[in-house]
PDB file of C-alpha atoms in Angstrom:
ATOM      1  CA  GLU A  14     -30.397-196.076 -46.591  1.00 62.00           C
ATOM      2  CA  ALA A  15     -31.636-195.849 -43.157  1.00 77.00           C
ATOM      3  CA  GLY A  16     -33.895-191.974 -43.084  1.00 91.00           C
ATOM      4  CA  VAL A  17     -33.458-189.140 -40.610  1.00 95.00           C
ATOM      5  CA  ALA A  18     -33.804-190.967 -36.742  1.00 95.00           C
ATOM      6  CA  GLN A  19     -36.182-189.463 -33.954  1.00 96.00           C
ATOM      7  CA  SER A  20     -37.076-190.325 -30.738  1.00 96.00           C
ATOM      8  CA  PRO A  21     -39.046-190.248 -28.567  1.00 96.00           C
ATOM      9  CA  ARG A  22     -42.040-190.356 -31.125  1.00 95.00           C
ATOM     10  CA  TYR A  23     -44.792-189.075 -28.501  1.00 96.00           C
ATOM     11  CA  LYS A  24     -44.288-186.798 -25.464  1.00 97.00           C
ATOM     12  CA  ILE A  25     -46.188-185.741 -22.852  1.00 97.00           C
ATOM     13  CA  ILE A  26     -44.930-183.741 -20.144  1.00 97.00           C
ATOM     14  CA  GLU A  27     -46.857-180.511 -17.836  1.00 97.00           C
ATOM     15  CA  LYS A  28     -45.605-177.197 -17.706  1.00 95.00           C
ATOM     16  CA  ARG A  29     -42.549-176.339 -15.931  1.00 96.00           C
ATOM     17  CA  GLN A  30     -41.265-179.348 -16.763  1.00 97.00           C
ATOM     18  CA  SER A  31     -38.107-179.718 -19.224  1.00 97.00           C
ATOM     19  CA  VAL A  32     -37.923-182.219 -21.824  1.00 97.00           C
ATOM     20  CA  ALA A  33     -34.963-183.499 -24.903  1.00 97.00           C
ATOM     21  CA  PHE A  34     -35.211-184.870 -28.075  1.00 97.00           C
ATOM     22  CA  TRP A  35     -32.748-186.567 -29.737  1.00 97.00           C
ATOM     23  CA  CYS A  36     -32.118-186.465 -33.842  1.00 97.00           C
ATOM     24  CA  ASN A  37     -29.829-188.652 -36.180  1.00 96.00           C
ATOM     25  CA  PRO A  38     -29.360-187.248 -39.176  1.00 95.00           C
ATOM     26  CA  ILE A  39     -28.795-189.670 -42.441  1.00 94.00           C
ATOM     27  CA  SER A  40     -25.147-190.762 -42.294  1.00 92.00           C
ATOM     28  CA  GLY A  41     -22.501-188.307 -44.107  1.00 90.00           C
ATOM     29  CA  HIS A  42     -24.649-184.828 -44.024  1.00 92.00           C
ATOM     30  CA  ALA A  43     -23.724-181.820 -43.033  1.00 90.00           C
ATOM     31  CA  THR A  44     -26.067-179.517 -42.123  1.00 91.00           C
ATOM     32  CA  LEU A  45     -28.803-180.606 -39.909  1.00 94.00           C
ATOM     33  CA  TYR A  46     -32.261-178.539 -39.318  1.00 94.00           C
ATOM     34  CA  TRP A  47     -34.737-178.511 -36.006  1.00 97.00           C
ATOM     35  CA  TYR A  48     -38.095-177.080 -36.664  1.00 96.00           C
ATOM     36  CA  GLN A  49     -41.167-176.954 -35.045  1.00 96.00           C
ATOM     37  CA  GLN A  50     -44.624-177.259 -37.009  1.00 93.00           C
ATOM     38  CA  ILE A  51     -47.541-176.016 -34.546  1.00 93.00           C
ATOM     39  CA  LEU A  52     -50.833-177.620 -35.489  1.00 89.00           C
ATOM     40  CA  GLY A  53     -52.446-176.382 -38.670  1.00 84.00           C
ATOM     41  CA  GLN A  54     -48.784-174.325 -39.411  1.00 87.00           C
ATOM     42  CA  GLY A  55     -45.997-174.863 -41.770  1.00 88.00           C
ATOM     43  CA  PRO A  56     -42.681-176.097 -40.148  1.00 92.00           C
ATOM     44  CA  LYS A  57     -40.776-173.313 -38.655  1.00 93.00           C
ATOM     45  CA  LEU A  58     -36.758-173.095 -38.489  1.00 93.00           C
ATOM     46  CA  LEU A  59     -35.904-173.242 -34.909  1.00 96.00           C
ATOM     47  CA  ILE A  60     -32.106-174.207 -35.425  1.00 95.00           C
ATOM     48  CA  GLN A  61     -29.530-174.948 -38.562  1.00 92.00           C
ATOM     49  CA  PHE A  62     -26.045-176.492 -37.195  1.00 92.00           C
ATOM     50  CA  GLN A  63     -23.349-177.190 -40.193  1.00 89.00           C
ATOM     51  CA  ASN A  64     -21.341-179.990 -38.875  1.00 86.00           C
ATOM     52  CA  ASN A  65     -21.139-179.286 -35.063  1.00 82.00           C
ATOM     53  CA  GLY A  66     -21.348-175.833 -35.341  1.00 90.00           C
ATOM     54  CA  VAL A  67     -24.668-173.482 -35.245  1.00 91.00           C
ATOM     55  CA  VAL A  68     -25.247-171.776 -38.497  1.00 88.00           C
ATOM     56  CA  ASP A  69     -28.489-170.000 -37.886  1.00 88.00           C
ATOM     57  CA  ASP A  70     -30.553-169.286 -34.450  1.00 93.00           C
ATOM     58  CA  SER A  71     -32.407-166.174 -34.898  1.00 91.00           C
ATOM     59  CA  GLN A  72     -35.724-168.399 -34.361  1.00 91.00           C
ATOM     60  CA  LEU A  73     -34.708-170.234 -31.283  1.00 95.00           C
ATOM     61  CA  PRO A  74     -35.947-169.065 -28.500  1.00 94.00           C
ATOM     62  CA  LYS A  75     -32.815-169.265 -26.068  1.00 94.00           C
ATOM     63  CA  ASP A  76     -34.224-168.276 -22.665  1.00 95.00           C
ATOM     64  CA  ARG A  77     -35.920-172.020 -22.943  1.00 96.00           C
ATOM     65  CA  PHE A  78     -34.379-173.791 -25.864  1.00 97.00           C
ATOM     66  CA  SER A  79     -30.929-175.400 -26.493  1.00 97.00           C
ATOM     67  CA  ALA A  80     -29.669-177.431 -29.012  1.00 97.00           C
ATOM     68  CA  GLU A  81     -26.319-179.195 -29.456  1.00 95.00           C
ATOM     69  CA  ARG A  82     -24.616-181.108 -32.271  1.00 94.00           C
ATOM     70  CA  LEU A  83     -21.949-183.075 -30.451  1.00 83.00           C
ATOM     71  CA  LYS A  84     -19.003-184.094 -32.898  1.00 84.00           C
ATOM     72  CA  GLY A  85     -21.364-183.390 -36.142  1.00 82.00           C
ATOM     73  CA  VAL A  86     -23.713-185.946 -36.225  1.00 90.00           C
ATOM     74  CA  ASP A  87     -26.310-186.823 -33.485  1.00 94.00           C
ATOM     75  CA  SER A  88     -28.485-183.829 -32.361  1.00 96.00           C
ATOM     76  CA  THR A  89     -30.263-182.921 -29.184  1.00 97.00           C
ATOM     77  CA  LEU A  90     -33.122-180.305 -28.678  1.00 98.00           C
ATOM     78  CA  LYS A  91     -33.921-179.549 -24.845  1.00 98.00           C
ATOM     79  CA  ILE A  92     -36.754-176.849 -23.692  1.00 97.00           C
ATOM     80  CA  GLN A  93     -36.675-175.924 -19.810  1.00 96.00           C
ATOM     81  CA  PRO A  94     -39.207-175.044 -18.961  1.00 96.00           C
ATOM     82  CA  ALA A  95     -41.847-175.990 -20.826  1.00 96.00           C
ATOM     83  CA  LYS A  96     -45.043-174.081 -21.668  1.00 96.00           C
ATOM     84  CA  LEU A  97     -48.273-174.400 -23.255  1.00 97.00           C
ATOM     85  CA  GLU A  98     -47.419-173.082 -26.028  1.00 96.00           C
ATOM     86  CA  ASP A  99     -44.833-175.130 -27.146  1.00 97.00           C
ATOM     87  CA  SER A 100     -46.994-178.077 -27.890  1.00 97.00           C
ATOM     88  CA  ALA A 101     -46.186-178.980 -31.546  1.00 96.00           C
ATOM     89  CA  VAL A 102     -44.297-181.572 -33.440  1.00 95.00           C
ATOM     90  CA  TYR A 103     -40.556-181.114 -33.322  1.00 97.00           C
ATOM     91  CA  LEU A 104     -39.373-182.242 -36.652  1.00 96.00           C
ATOM     92  CA  CYS A 105     -35.294-182.750 -37.574  1.00 96.00           C
ATOM     93  CA  ALA A 106     -34.220-183.049 -40.966  1.00 95.00           C
ATOM     94  CA  SER A 107     -30.458-183.429 -42.530  1.00 93.00           C
ATOM     95  CA  SER A 108     -28.984-182.540 -46.012  1.00 90.00           C
ATOM     96  CA  LEU A 109     -25.775-183.541 -47.921  1.00 88.00           C
ATOM     97  CA  ARG A 110     -23.911-180.246 -48.484  1.00 78.00           C
ATOM     98  CA  GLN A 111     -21.740-178.094 -45.885  1.00 66.00           C
ATOM     99  CA  ARG A 112     -23.082-175.454 -47.798  1.00 63.00           C
ATOM    100  CA  THR A 113     -26.794-175.459 -48.293  1.00 62.00           C
ATOM    101  CA  VAL A 114     -27.533-174.205 -51.659  1.00 67.00           C
ATOM    102  CA  SER A 115     -30.913-173.164 -53.351  1.00 65.00           C
ATOM    103  CA  ASN A 116     -32.005-176.444 -54.747  1.00 68.00           C
ATOM    104  CA  GLU A 117     -30.741-178.742 -51.923  1.00 77.00           C
ATOM    105  CA  LYS A 118     -33.137-181.351 -50.631  1.00 84.00           C
ATOM    106  CA  LEU A 119     -34.104-181.854 -46.968  1.00 88.00           C
ATOM    107  CA  PHE A 120     -34.344-185.065 -45.786  1.00 92.00           C
ATOM    108  CA  PHE A 121     -37.104-185.070 -42.520  1.00 93.00           C
ATOM    109  CA  GLY A 122     -37.556-187.929 -39.414  1.00 95.00           C
ATOM    110  CA  SER A 123     -40.785-188.701 -38.739  1.00 93.00           C
ATOM    111  CA  GLY A 124     -41.027-186.247 -35.809  1.00 95.00           C
ATOM    112  CA  THR A 125     -41.767-186.216 -31.950  1.00 96.00           C
ATOM    113  CA  GLN A 126     -45.222-184.672 -30.894  1.00 95.00           C
ATOM    114  CA  LEU A 127     -45.200-182.541 -27.677  1.00 97.00           C
ATOM    115  CA  SER A 128     -48.123-181.954 -25.586  1.00 97.00           C
ATOM    116  CA  VAL A 129     -47.567-179.787 -22.273  1.00 97.00           C
ATOM    117  CA  LEU A 130     -50.638-179.833 -19.987  1.00 96.00           C
TER     118      LEU A 130
ATOM    119  CA  GLY B   2     -39.315-161.051 -44.949  1.00 80.00           C
ATOM    120  CA  ASP B   3     -39.789-164.664 -47.416  1.00 86.00           C
ATOM    121  CA  SER B   4     -43.073-166.016 -47.227  1.00 90.00           C
ATOM    122  CA  VAL B   5     -45.997-168.653 -48.798  1.00 94.00           C
ATOM    123  CA  THR B   6     -49.448-168.851 -48.842  1.00 95.00           C
ATOM    124  CA  GLN B   7     -51.603-171.968 -49.506  1.00 95.00           C
ATOM    125  CA  MET B   8     -54.813-172.772 -49.732  1.00 88.00           C
ATOM    126  CA  GLU B   9     -56.857-173.877 -46.942  1.00 85.00           C
ATOM    127  CA  GLY B  10     -57.491-177.423 -46.841  1.00 87.00           C
ATOM    128  CA  PRO B  11     -59.046-179.970 -46.486  1.00 95.00           C
ATOM    129  CA  VAL B  12     -59.263-180.858 -50.029  1.00 96.00           C
ATOM    130  CA  THR B  13     -61.810-183.290 -50.516  1.00 97.00           C
ATOM    131  CA  LEU B  14     -62.163-185.646 -53.802  1.00 97.00           C
ATOM    132  CA  SER B  15     -63.393-188.574 -55.503  1.00 97.00           C
ATOM    133  CA  GLU B  16     -60.811-190.772 -56.784  1.00 97.00           C
ATOM    134  CA  GLU B  17     -59.799-190.104 -60.492  1.00 96.00           C
ATOM    135  CA  ALA B  18     -60.845-186.655 -60.103  1.00 97.00           C
ATOM    136  CA  PHE B  19     -58.361-183.313 -60.899  1.00 97.00           C
ATOM    137  CA  LEU B  20     -56.424-181.492 -58.216  1.00 97.00           C
ATOM    138  CA  THR B  21     -54.982-178.453 -57.932  1.00 97.00           C
ATOM    139  CA  ILE B  22     -53.480-176.725 -54.643  1.00 97.00           C
ATOM    140  CA  ASN B  23     -52.635-173.053 -54.773  1.00 97.00           C
ATOM    141  CA  CYS B  24     -49.634-171.801 -54.094  1.00 97.00           C
ATOM    142  CA  THR B  25     -48.130-168.135 -53.807  1.00 97.00           C
ATOM    143  CA  TYR B  26     -44.867-166.759 -52.424  1.00 95.00           C
ATOM    144  CA  THR B  27     -42.817-163.634 -51.708  1.00 93.00           C
ATOM    145  CA  ALA B  28     -39.310-163.224 -52.003  1.00 89.00           C
ATOM    146  CA  THR B  29     -36.702-160.915 -52.854  1.00 81.00           C
ATOM    147  CA  GLY B  30     -34.604-162.726 -55.791  1.00 80.00           C
ATOM    148  CA  TYR B  31     -34.750-165.912 -57.829  1.00 84.00           C
ATOM    149  CA  PRO B  32     -36.148-168.234 -55.499  1.00 91.00           C
ATOM    150  CA  SER B  33     -36.082-171.958 -55.518  1.00 91.00           C
ATOM    151  CA  LEU B  34     -39.830-173.659 -55.072  1.00 94.00           C
ATOM    152  CA  PHE B  35     -40.862-177.097 -53.947  1.00 94.00           C
ATOM    153  CA  TRP B  36     -43.678-179.172 -53.168  1.00 96.00           C
ATOM    154  CA  TYR B  37     -43.282-181.253 -50.288  1.00 95.00           C
ATOM    155  CA  VAL B  38     -45.626-184.695 -48.848  1.00 96.00           C
ATOM    156  CA  GLN B  39     -46.175-185.677 -45.578  1.00 93.00           C
ATOM    157  CA  TYR B  40     -48.255-188.890 -45.526  1.00 92.00           C
ATOM    158  CA  PRO B  41     -49.720-189.935 -41.687  1.00 87.00           C
ATOM    159  CA  GLY B  42     -47.360-190.609 -39.470  1.00 83.00           C
ATOM    160  CA  GLU B  43     -44.286-189.913 -41.683  1.00 86.00           C
ATOM    161  CA  GLY B  44     -42.062-187.089 -42.007  1.00 87.00           C
ATOM    162  CA  LEU B  45     -42.126-184.734 -44.946  1.00 91.00           C
ATOM    163  CA  GLN B  46     -40.892-185.849 -48.256  1.00 92.00           C
ATOM    164  CA  LEU B  47     -39.753-183.562 -51.871  1.00 93.00           C
ATOM    165  CA  LEU B  48     -42.509-184.137 -54.289  1.00 96.00           C
ATOM    166  CA  LEU B  49     -41.119-182.210 -56.800  1.00 96.00           C
ATOM    167  CA  LYS B  50     -39.066-178.648 -56.936  1.00 93.00           C
ATOM    168  CA  ALA B  51     -38.244-175.687 -59.751  1.00 94.00           C
ATOM    169  CA  THR B  52     -35.251-174.007 -59.647  1.00 90.00           C
ATOM    170  CA  LYS B  53     -36.061-171.145 -62.262  1.00 90.00           C
ATOM    171  CA  ALA B  54     -38.884-169.374 -63.680  1.00 92.00           C
ATOM    172  CA  ASP B  55     -40.729-171.286 -66.072  1.00 94.00           C
ATOM    173  CA  ASP B  56     -39.449-174.238 -65.141  1.00 95.00           C
ATOM    174  CA  LYS B  57     -41.861-177.135 -63.966  1.00 97.00           C
ATOM    175  CA  GLY B  58     -41.264-180.187 -61.756  1.00 96.00           C
ATOM    176  CA  SER B  59     -42.764-183.293 -62.091  1.00 97.00           C
ATOM    177  CA  ASN B  60     -43.097-186.503 -59.977  1.00 96.00           C
ATOM    178  CA  LYS B  61     -45.661-189.766 -59.274  1.00 95.00           C
ATOM    179  CA  GLY B  62     -47.898-187.520 -61.763  1.00 96.00           C
ATOM    180  CA  PHE B  63     -48.121-184.226 -60.067  1.00 98.00           C
ATOM    181  CA  GLU B  64     -46.595-181.089 -61.700  1.00 98.00           C
ATOM    182  CA  ALA B  65     -46.218-177.608 -60.869  1.00 98.00           C
ATOM    183  CA  THR B  66     -44.596-174.797 -62.954  1.00 97.00           C
ATOM    184  CA  TYR B  67     -42.552-172.017 -61.515  1.00 96.00           C
ATOM    185  CA  ARG B  68     -44.661-168.597 -62.443  1.00 96.00           C
ATOM    186  CA  LYS B  69     -42.372-166.105 -61.838  1.00 93.00           C
ATOM    187  CA  GLU B  70     -44.895-163.200 -63.493  1.00 93.00           C
ATOM    188  CA  THR B  71     -47.862-164.816 -61.012  1.00 95.00           C
ATOM    189  CA  THR B  72     -45.007-165.852 -57.838  1.00 95.00           C
ATOM    190  CA  SER B  73     -46.924-169.122 -58.119  1.00 97.00           C
ATOM    191  CA  PHE B  74     -46.140-172.499 -58.060  1.00 97.00           C
ATOM    192  CA  HIS B  75     -49.781-174.282 -58.026  1.00 98.00           C
ATOM    193  CA  LEU B  76     -49.757-178.483 -57.635  1.00 98.00           C
ATOM    194  CA  GLU B  77     -51.698-179.750 -60.023  1.00 98.00           C
ATOM    195  CA  LYS B  78     -52.485-183.559 -60.838  1.00 98.00           C
ATOM    196  CA  GLY B  79     -54.760-185.031 -63.636  1.00 96.00           C
ATOM    197  CA  SER B  80     -56.018-188.240 -61.347  1.00 96.00           C
ATOM    198  CA  VAL B  81     -56.079-188.295 -57.802  1.00 97.00           C
ATOM    199  CA  GLN B  82     -56.171-192.022 -55.663  1.00 97.00           C
ATOM    200  CA  VAL B  83     -56.663-192.531 -52.736  1.00 96.00           C
ATOM    201  CA  SER B  84     -52.932-193.410 -51.777  1.00 96.00           C
ATOM    202  CA  ASP B  85     -52.528-189.462 -52.445  1.00 97.00           C
ATOM    203  CA  SER B  86     -54.235-188.488 -49.513  1.00 97.00           C
ATOM    204  CA  ALA B  87     -51.696-186.390 -47.190  1.00 96.00           C
ATOM    205  CA  VAL B  88     -50.750-183.115 -46.502  1.00 95.00           C
ATOM    206  CA  TYR B  89     -48.972-180.881 -49.032  1.00 97.00           C
ATOM    207  CA  PHE B  90     -46.879-178.173 -48.179  1.00 96.00           C
ATOM    208  CA  CYS B  91     -45.518-175.631 -50.459  1.00 97.00           C
ATOM    209  CA  ALA B  92     -41.658-174.235 -49.855  1.00 94.00           C
ATOM    210  CA  LEU B  93     -39.267-171.485 -50.823  1.00 92.00           C
ATOM    211  CA  SER B  94     -35.515-171.105 -50.613  1.00 88.00           C
ATOM    212  CA  ALA B  95     -34.182-167.935 -51.216  1.00 80.00           C
ATOM    213  CA  GLY B  96     -31.520-165.546 -49.896  1.00 67.00           C
ATOM    214  CA  GLY B  97     -27.937-165.839 -48.305  1.00 63.00           C
ATOM    215  CA  SER B  98     -28.932-168.679 -45.857  1.00 64.00           C
ATOM    216  CA  TYR B  99     -30.962-171.023 -48.181  1.00 71.00           C
ATOM    217  CA  ILE B 100     -33.029-172.081 -45.821  1.00 78.00           C
ATOM    218  CA  PRO B 101     -36.949-173.550 -46.744  1.00 85.00           C
ATOM    219  CA  THR B 102     -39.346-171.455 -45.548  1.00 90.00           C
ATOM    220  CA  PHE B 103     -42.758-173.217 -45.520  1.00 93.00           C
ATOM    221  CA  GLY B 104     -46.275-172.334 -45.975  1.00 94.00           C
ATOM    222  CA  ARG B 105     -48.909-173.738 -43.430  1.00 93.00           C
ATOM    223  CA  GLY B 106     -50.106-176.895 -45.625  1.00 95.00           C
ATOM    224  CA  THR B 107     -52.701-178.454 -46.991  1.00 96.00           C
ATOM    225  CA  SER B 108     -54.810-181.407 -46.806  1.00 95.00           C
ATOM    226  CA  LEU B 109     -56.010-183.364 -49.112  1.00 97.00           C
ATOM    227  CA  ILE B 110     -58.342-186.242 -48.823  1.00 97.00           C
ATOM    228  CA  VAL B 111     -59.290-188.584 -51.300  1.00 97.00           C
ATOM    229  CA  HIS B 112     -62.142-190.608 -51.282  1.00 96.00           C
ATOM    230  CA  PRO B 113     -62.652-194.311 -53.426  1.00 94.00           C
TER     231      PRO B 113
END
């Protein structure tokens, strides 16, 4: 079974530029997550989708970050304009069920490492 | 809010040594607890989980027991291998949304 695919693997941009990340979850997985992992910290949830609807975006800095999940499959996360503190690994994860339960297993992609100079 | 606290790394061990990585949590209700592992260059993978008090999760020689009285879920392995070198994340899932909350991760380095 193919895993969660993310691209690009690495991205270097200057502050105030824009950047976009792409995620293709495991086929048939209803729920998709974007996490931000700053060096030395654990992953922090940015946004959760169930199919193509947003379930939780309370931690998403909406003045600069946006995300969409068209047709309930692929997803893109965009930052515009980027700040130095956005340097991190952006992880996409998916899970099978439409209603997340307490012991739900998440499948993660390898992440996109963003460096903002 | 919900949170997970892990011991700071890196943890450096020789092959065949005993491993313990401490994890404690704060949560309302009865969370599910997880250990995820991240090998170099790869995404996080679920290593083991426990869903109620006194449950023991186990996988690939790793074990962790859900201790409600001490709010802990320490990861152990009797004999580590070089291939176990990775970053280990403790996580919990609780509340209405059940969105996993992760600790900061503990890096394990195993020398031959």
